[in-house]
CSV table of C-alpha atoms and ligand atoms in Angstrom, one decimal:
chain,number,residue,atom,x,y,z
A,1,MET,CA,30.6,48.9,45.2
A,2,SER,CA,31.7,51.0,42.2
A,3,SER,CA,32.3,54.4,41.1
A,4,PHE,CA,30.5,56.1,37.9
A,5,CYS,CA,31.4,59.1,36.2
A,6,CYS,CA,28.4,60.5,34.2
A,7,PRO,CA,29.1,62.5,31.0
A,8,HIS,CA,25.9,64.5,31.5
A,9,PHE,CA,27.1,65.9,34.7
A,10,GLN,CA,28.2,69.6,34.3
A,11,MET,CA,30.6,69.7,37.7
A,12,GLU,CA,30.7,73.6,37.5
A,13,THR,CA,27.0,73.9,38.2
A,14,ASP,CA,25.9,70.6,39.5
A,15,PHE,CA,23.6,70.4,36.5
A,16,CYS,CA,22.6,67.3,34.3
A,17,MET,CA,22.4,68.3,30.6
A,18,ARG,CA,20.3,65.3,30.2
A,19,THR,CA,17.6,66.0,32.3
A,20,GLN,CA,17.7,69.7,32.1
A,21,ALA,CA,17.6,70.0,36.0
A,22,ASP,CA,19.8,69.5,39.1
A,23,CYS,CA,21.4,66.2,39.2
A,24,VAL,CA,19.9,64.0,41.1
A,25,PRO,CA,21.2,60.5,40.5
A,26,GLY,CA,17.9,58.3,39.5
A,27,ARG,CA,15.8,61.1,39.0
A,28,PRO,CA,13.1,60.4,36.1
A,29,GLY,CA,15.4,60.7,33.0
A,30,CYS,CA,18.5,59.8,34.6
A,31,VAL,CA,20.9,57.0,32.7
A,32,LEU,CA,20.9,55.6,36.3
A,33,ARG,CA,17.1,55.6,36.7
A,34,ASN,CA,16.2,51.9,36.0
A,35,ASN,CA,19.8,50.0,36.6
A,36,SER,CA,21.1,51.1,39.8
A,37,VAL,CA,20.0,51.0,43.4
A,38,PHE,CA,20.3,53.8,46.1
A,39,ALA,CA,21.0,53.8,49.5
A,40,ILE,CA,18.5,57.2,49.9
A,41,PRO,CA,15.4,56.9,47.9
A,42,VAL,CA,15.6,59.3,44.7
A,43,GLU,CA,11.9,60.8,45.5
A,44,GLN,CA,13.8,61.8,49.0
A,45,ARG,CA,16.9,63.3,47.6
A,46,LEU,CA,14.9,65.4,45.0
A,47,LYS,CA,12.3,66.8,47.8
A,48,GLU,CA,15.7,67.5,50.0
A,49,LYS,CA,16.9,69.3,46.6
A,50,GLU,CA,13.3,71.3,46.3
A,51,ALA,CA,13.7,72.2,49.7
A,52,GLU,CA,17.2,73.5,49.5
A,53,ALA,CA,16.3,75.6,46.2
A,54,ALA,CA,13.6,77.0,48.0
A,55,ARG,CA,15.3,78.2,51.4
A,56,ARG,CA,18.2,79.7,48.4
A,57,THR,CA,15.3,81.8,46.6
A,58,GLY,CA,13.6,82.6,50.0
A,59,GLU,CA,10.3,81.2,49.2
B,1,SF4,S1,21.0,63.3,36.7
B,1,SF4,FE1,21.7,61.2,36.0
B,1,SF4,S2,21.9,61.6,33.8
B,1,SF4,FE2,21.9,63.5,35.0
B,1,SF4,S3,23.8,64.1,35.5
B,1,SF4,FE3,23.1,63.2,37.5
B,1,SF4,S4,23.8,60.9,37.0
B,1,SF4,FE4,24.4,61.9,34.8
């Protein structure tokens, strides 16, 4: 196990400057996409993030 500090992460907004989207480690375009293994698959975390965003906007 190791820690990682991403230079593309905007802490104030939880935003990724590289992908121009919310930071979801392992998402397409992420620097961790092809070199890391995640306990929770990225597809599941992306779906959860989208559902959370939909709830926030009332859709
Ligand atoms: S999505 Fe990946 S590249 Fe973007 S800020 Fe998060 S860890 Fe960094």
